[in-house]
């Protein structure tokens, strides 16, 4: 009886995990199908029905994830910008020894992303701010995650003496996140914006800020 109870309990605990995985797989299938259609025929020319057919899902399934095509675009844009933040930071910590090297590696990563983005990515990323209005749950969650990642990196640098500045880690993290967000928005709205050159300027500013002791 005890073993049966444990088995039942474990099954009940596992089921939400399986359901969540299925949801993530369905969402990924929808977004992959949409992304391919956007490239093949353009964002404006792609309908929800076409996305559903390509992803092999019912319309009601689509609407259980997105209220309309604009929300689909916005969520895809958020993933383009923010979903790789934590894996990127983990990789930077593993691959680089110093805080300055990690910040510089982050700039390299962002620059590489921009060189791989195309006009479809630009249109998708333009929609991201519609999901990130101040006060929304997603805005607060993403803000906390991005800020927390950079604060953790900076505090580790302070602990070993690499970061030597009176400016708080919170302010430096705010400057980094704000700069990256602003440059991304400018790139998305202006095809001629020199985003790589501006990122190089940001690299120089961030590196100076880490070691500028004005005390």
mmCIF file of C-alpha atoms in Angstrom:
data_model
loop_
_atom_site.group_PDB
_atom_site.id
_atom_site.type_symbol
_atom_site.label_atom_id
_atom_site.label_comp_id
_atom_site.label_asym_id
_atom_site.label_seq_id
_atom_site.Cartn_x
_atom_site.Cartn_y
_atom_site.Cartn_z
ATOM 1 C CA UNK A 1 0.000 0.000 0.000
ATOM 2 C CA UNK A 2 2.810 2.384 0.910
ATOM 3 C CA UNK A 3 4.543 1.758 -2.423
ATOM 4 C CA UNK A 4 1.263 2.319 -4.257
ATOM 5 C CA UNK A 5 0.760 5.632 -2.461
ATOM 6 C CA UNK A 6 4.297 6.730 -3.359
ATOM 7 C CA UNK A 7 3.745 5.732 -6.982
ATOM 8 C CA UNK A 8 0.477 7.661 -7.131
ATOM 9 C CA UNK A 9 2.064 10.703 -5.541
ATOM 10 C CA UNK A 10 5.041 10.632 -7.891
ATOM 11 C CA UNK A 11 2.725 10.301 -10.866
ATOM 12 C CA UNK A 12 0.678 13.277 -9.720
ATOM 13 C CA UNK A 13 3.836 15.335 -9.330
ATOM 14 C CA UNK A 14 5.181 14.274 -12.722
ATOM 15 C CA UNK A 15 1.989 15.067 -14.642
ATOM 16 C CA UNK A 16 2.245 18.881 -14.335
ATOM 17 C CA UNK A 17 5.831 18.592 -15.554
ATOM 18 C CA UNK A 18 4.717 16.637 -18.609
ATOM 19 C CA UNK A 19 1.896 19.069 -19.300
ATOM 20 C CA UNK A 20 4.269 21.999 -19.043
ATOM 21 C CA UNK A 21 6.725 20.359 -21.429
ATOM 22 C CA UNK A 22 3.933 19.741 -23.928
ATOM 23 C CA UNK A 23 2.883 23.367 -23.675
ATOM 24 C CA UNK A 24 6.441 24.539 -24.261
ATOM 25 C CA UNK A 25 6.785 22.183 -27.222
ATOM 26 C CA UNK A 26 3.522 23.431 -28.732
ATOM 27 C CA UNK A 27 4.510 27.066 -28.242
ATOM 28 C CA UNK A 28 7.899 26.394 -29.830
ATOM 29 C CA UNK A 29 6.241 24.666 -32.793
ATOM 30 C CA UNK A 30 3.918 27.618 -33.353
ATOM 31 C CA UNK A 31 6.733 30.156 -33.165
ATOM 32 C CA UNK A 32 9.048 28.148 -35.413
ATOM 33 C CA UNK A 33 6.291 27.797 -38.015
ATOM 34 C CA UNK A 34 5.496 31.511 -37.807
ATOM 35 C CA UNK A 35 9.156 32.485 -38.137
ATOM 36 C CA UNK A 36 9.555 30.379 -41.280
ATOM 37 C CA UNK A 37 6.373 31.827 -42.802
ATOM 38 C CA UNK A 38 7.487 35.376 -41.980
ATOM 39 C CA UNK A 39 10.682 34.731 -43.933
ATOM 40 C CA UNK A 40 8.916 33.008 -46.819
ATOM 41 C CA UNK A 41 6.120 35.500 -47.423
ATOM 42 C CA UNK A 42 6.513 38.437 -45.038
ATOM 43 C CA UNK A 43 5.098 39.260 -41.628
ATOM 44 C CA UNK A 44 2.077 41.224 -42.850
ATOM 45 C CA UNK A 45 1.114 38.580 -45.415
ATOM 46 C CA UNK A 46 1.115 35.762 -42.866
ATOM 47 C CA UNK A 47 -2.214 34.917 -41.252
ATOM 48 C CA UNK A 48 -2.968 33.109 -38.015
ATOM 49 C CA UNK A 49 -4.658 30.357 -40.027
ATOM 50 C CA UNK A 50 -1.484 29.804 -42.037
ATOM 51 C CA UNK A 51 0.574 29.630 -38.848
ATOM 52 C CA UNK A 52 -1.840 27.099 -37.350
ATOM 53 C CA UNK A 53 -1.732 24.940 -40.476
ATOM 54 C CA UNK A 54 2.067 25.040 -40.623
ATOM 55 C CA UNK A 55 2.357 24.207 -36.915
ATOM 56 C CA UNK A 56 -0.393 21.564 -37.117
ATOM 57 C CA UNK A 57 -2.423 23.084 -34.292
ATOM 58 C CA UNK A 58 -6.045 24.162 -34.031
ATOM 59 C CA UNK A 59 -6.911 27.862 -33.925
ATOM 60 C CA UNK A 60 -8.242 27.447 -30.392
ATOM 61 C CA UNK A 61 -4.830 26.090 -29.406
ATOM 62 C CA UNK A 62 -3.153 29.158 -30.907
ATOM 63 C CA UNK A 63 -5.478 31.461 -28.970
ATOM 64 C CA UNK A 64 -4.748 29.655 -25.723
ATOM 65 C CA UNK A 65 -1.174 30.970 -26.065
ATOM 66 C CA UNK A 66 -1.601 34.297 -27.880
ATOM 67 C CA UNK A 67 -4.521 36.705 -28.026
ATOM 68 C CA UNK A 68 -3.630 37.773 -31.590
ATOM 69 C CA UNK A 69 -0.772 37.897 -34.110
ATOM 70 C CA UNK A 70 0.675 41.000 -32.467
ATOM 71 C CA UNK A 71 1.119 39.138 -29.191
ATOM 72 C CA UNK A 72 2.779 36.260 -31.046
ATOM 73 C CA UNK A 73 5.228 38.739 -32.583
ATOM 74 C CA UNK A 74 5.830 40.427 -29.232
ATOM 75 C CA UNK A 75 6.583 37.179 -27.416
ATOM 76 C CA UNK A 76 8.902 36.087 -30.219
ATOM 77 C CA UNK A 77 10.651 39.454 -29.932
ATOM 78 C CA UNK A 78 11.122 39.064 -26.193
ATOM 79 C CA UNK A 79 12.730 35.677 -26.740
ATOM 80 C CA UNK A 80 15.079 37.152 -29.339
ATOM 81 C CA UNK A 81 16.232 39.780 -26.844
ATOM 82 C CA UNK A 82 16.001 38.306 -23.359
ATOM 83 C CA UNK A 83 15.734 34.520 -23.330
ATOM 84 C CA UNK A 84 19.469 33.993 -23.736
ATOM 85 C CA UNK A 85 20.486 36.352 -20.925
ATOM 86 C CA UNK A 86 20.927 33.743 -18.186
ATOM 87 C CA UNK A 87 22.633 31.104 -20.407
ATOM 88 C CA UNK A 88 24.883 33.846 -21.787
ATOM 89 C CA UNK A 89 25.879 35.015 -18.307
ATOM 90 C CA UNK A 90 26.600 31.442 -17.204
ATOM 91 C CA UNK A 91 28.793 30.928 -20.268
ATOM 92 C CA UNK A 92 30.636 34.193 -19.663
ATOM 93 C CA UNK A 93 31.437 33.200 -16.084
ATOM 94 C CA UNK A 94 32.719 29.819 -17.266
ATOM 95 C CA UNK A 95 34.741 31.105 -20.222
ATOM 96 C CA UNK A 96 36.263 34.287 -18.765
ATOM 97 C CA UNK A 97 38.198 34.890 -15.558
ATOM 98 C CA UNK A 98 37.769 38.612 -14.883
ATOM 99 C CA UNK A 99 34.738 40.880 -14.705
ATOM 100 C CA UNK A 100 36.125 43.117 -17.461
ATOM 101 C CA UNK A 101 36.581 40.093 -19.734
ATOM 102 C CA UNK A 102 33.040 38.949 -18.974
ATOM 103 C CA UNK A 103 31.530 42.351 -19.773
ATOM 104 C CA UNK A 104 33.583 42.498 -22.969
ATOM 105 C CA UNK A 105 32.476 38.960 -23.834
ATOM 106 C CA UNK A 106 28.880 40.043 -23.330
ATOM 107 C CA UNK A 107 29.382 42.858 -25.856
ATOM 108 C CA UNK A 108 30.906 40.338 -28.294
ATOM 109 C CA UNK A 109 27.863 38.096 -27.856
ATOM 110 C CA UNK A 110 25.410 40.939 -28.442
ATOM 111 C CA UNK A 111 27.321 42.153 -31.506
ATOM 112 C CA UNK A 112 27.284 38.653 -32.975
ATOM 113 C CA UNK A 113 23.528 38.453 -32.415
ATOM 114 C CA UNK A 114 22.976 41.707 -34.290
ATOM 115 C CA UNK A 115 25.061 40.519 -37.241
ATOM 116 C CA UNK A 116 22.815 37.440 -37.476
ATOM 117 C CA UNK A 117 19.504 39.311 -37.211
ATOM 118 C CA UNK A 118 17.653 40.216 -40.411
ATOM 119 C CA UNK A 119 14.649 42.363 -41.333
ATOM 120 C CA UNK A 120 12.200 39.780 -39.997
ATOM 121 C CA UNK A 121 13.995 39.804 -36.650
ATOM 122 C CA UNK A 122 13.847 43.597 -36.722
ATOM 123 C CA UNK A 123 10.056 43.556 -37.162
ATOM 124 C CA UNK A 124 9.658 40.936 -34.454
ATOM 125 C CA UNK A 125 11.854 42.798 -31.972
ATOM 126 C CA UNK A 126 9.931 46.021 -32.636
ATOM 127 C CA UNK A 127 6.849 44.348 -31.157
ATOM 128 C CA UNK A 128 8.534 43.314 -27.888
ATOM 129 C CA UNK A 129 7.874 46.623 -26.047
ATOM 130 C CA UNK A 130 4.113 46.045 -26.341
ATOM 131 C CA UNK A 131 4.528 43.180 -23.856
ATOM 132 C CA UNK A 132 6.931 45.089 -21.631
ATOM 133 C CA UNK A 133 4.937 48.121 -20.571
ATOM 134 C CA UNK A 134 5.996 49.345 -17.101
ATOM 135 C CA UNK A 135 3.959 47.715 -14.375
ATOM 136 C CA UNK A 136 3.241 44.482 -16.243
ATOM 137 C CA UNK A 137 4.280 41.162 -14.718
ATOM 138 C CA UNK A 138 6.540 40.359 -17.668
ATOM 139 C CA UNK A 139 8.246 43.757 -17.482
ATOM 140 C CA UNK A 140 9.006 43.244 -13.792
ATOM 141 C CA UNK A 141 10.124 39.627 -14.221
ATOM 142 C CA UNK A 142 12.500 40.368 -17.102
ATOM 143 C CA UNK A 143 13.814 43.472 -15.379
ATOM 144 C CA UNK A 144 14.583 41.553 -12.185
ATOM 145 C CA UNK A 145 16.238 38.723 -14.087
ATOM 146 C CA UNK A 146 18.477 40.937 -16.233
ATOM 147 C CA UNK A 147 19.407 43.224 -13.363
ATOM 148 C CA UNK A 148 20.025 40.311 -11.020
ATOM 149 C CA UNK A 149 22.374 38.628 -13.487
ATOM 150 C CA UNK A 150 24.540 41.721 -13.904
ATOM 151 C CA UNK A 151 24.507 42.605 -10.204
ATOM 152 C CA UNK A 152 25.687 39.080 -9.371
ATOM 153 C CA UNK A 153 28.513 39.374 -11.901
ATOM 154 C CA UNK A 154 29.570 42.789 -10.586
ATOM 155 C CA UNK A 155 29.433 41.772 -6.933
ATOM 156 C CA UNK A 156 31.671 38.797 -7.696
ATOM 157 C CA UNK A 157 34.131 41.263 -9.223
ATOM 158 C CA UNK A 158 34.019 43.469 -6.140
ATOM 159 C CA UNK A 159 34.679 40.496 -3.897
ATOM 160 C CA UNK A 160 37.957 39.695 -5.631
ATOM 161 C CA UNK A 161 39.016 43.319 -6.075
ATOM 162 C CA UNK A 162 38.514 43.611 -9.837
ATOM 163 C CA UNK A 163 35.645 46.090 -9.642
ATOM 164 C CA UNK A 164 37.080 49.173 -7.962
ATOM 165 C CA UNK A 165 34.558 51.974 -8.201
ATOM 166 C CA UNK A 166 32.361 53.862 -5.722
ATOM 167 C CA UNK A 167 29.426 53.469 -8.092
ATOM 168 C CA UNK A 168 27.062 50.792 -6.786
ATOM 169 C CA UNK A 169 26.592 47.517 -8.626
ATOM 170 C CA UNK A 170 22.894 48.344 -8.930
ATOM 171 C CA UNK A 171 23.608 51.588 -10.793
ATOM 172 C CA UNK A 172 26.185 49.972 -13.085
ATOM 173 C CA UNK A 173 23.763 47.123 -13.851
ATOM 174 C CA UNK A 174 21.040 49.677 -14.598
ATOM 175 C CA UNK A 175 23.381 51.480 -16.988
ATOM 176 C CA UNK A 176 24.290 48.246 -18.782
ATOM 177 C CA UNK A 177 20.713 46.982 -19.130
ATOM 178 C CA UNK A 178 19.404 50.429 -20.090
ATOM 179 C CA UNK A 179 22.118 50.940 -22.696
ATOM 180 C CA UNK A 180 21.520 47.556 -24.306
ATOM 181 C CA UNK A 181 17.753 48.123 -24.373
ATOM 182 C CA UNK A 182 18.119 51.585 -25.911
ATOM 183 C CA UNK A 183 20.590 50.446 -28.573
ATOM 184 C CA UNK A 184 18.327 47.519 -29.464
ATOM 185 C CA UNK A 185 15.330 49.826 -29.860
ATOM 186 C CA UNK A 186 17.296 52.267 -32.004
ATOM 187 C CA UNK A 187 18.569 49.429 -34.202
ATOM 188 C CA UNK A 188 15.037 48.049 -34.605
ATOM 189 C CA UNK A 189 13.566 51.409 -35.616
ATOM 190 C CA UNK A 190 16.422 52.601 -37.850
ATOM 191 C CA UNK A 191 18.005 50.197 -40.379
ATOM 192 C CA UNK A 192 20.944 52.591 -40.737
ATOM 193 C CA UNK A 193 21.692 52.854 -37.024
ATOM 194 C CA UNK A 194 25.391 51.983 -36.384
ATOM 195 C CA UNK A 195 24.672 49.540 -33.577
ATOM 196 C CA UNK A 196 28.080 47.816 -33.664
ATOM 197 C CA UNK A 197 29.928 51.141 -33.371
ATOM 198 C CA UNK A 198 27.712 52.174 -30.456
ATOM 199 C CA UNK A 199 28.270 48.843 -28.733
ATOM 200 C CA UNK A 200 32.018 49.384 -29.031
ATOM 201 C CA UNK A 201 31.591 52.774 -27.344
ATOM 202 C CA UNK A 202 29.573 51.071 -24.615
ATOM 203 C CA UNK A 203 32.319 48.471 -24.169
ATOM 204 C CA UNK A 204 34.855 51.243 -23.528
ATOM 205 C CA UNK A 205 32.577 53.097 -21.108
ATOM 206 C CA UNK A 206 31.716 49.964 -19.113
ATOM 207 C CA UNK A 207 35.356 48.925 -18.801
ATOM 208 C CA UNK A 208 36.400 52.367 -17.560
ATOM 209 C CA UNK A 209 33.536 52.439 -15.100
ATOM 210 C CA UNK A 210 34.567 49.146 -13.503
ATOM 211 C CA UNK A 211 37.953 50.457 -12.388
ATOM 212 C CA UNK A 212 37.412 54.201 -11.992
ATOM 213 C CA UNK A 213 37.970 54.868 -8.295
ATOM 214 C CA UNK A 214 36.863 58.390 -7.536
ATOM 215 C CA UNK A 215 36.886 57.941 -3.797
#
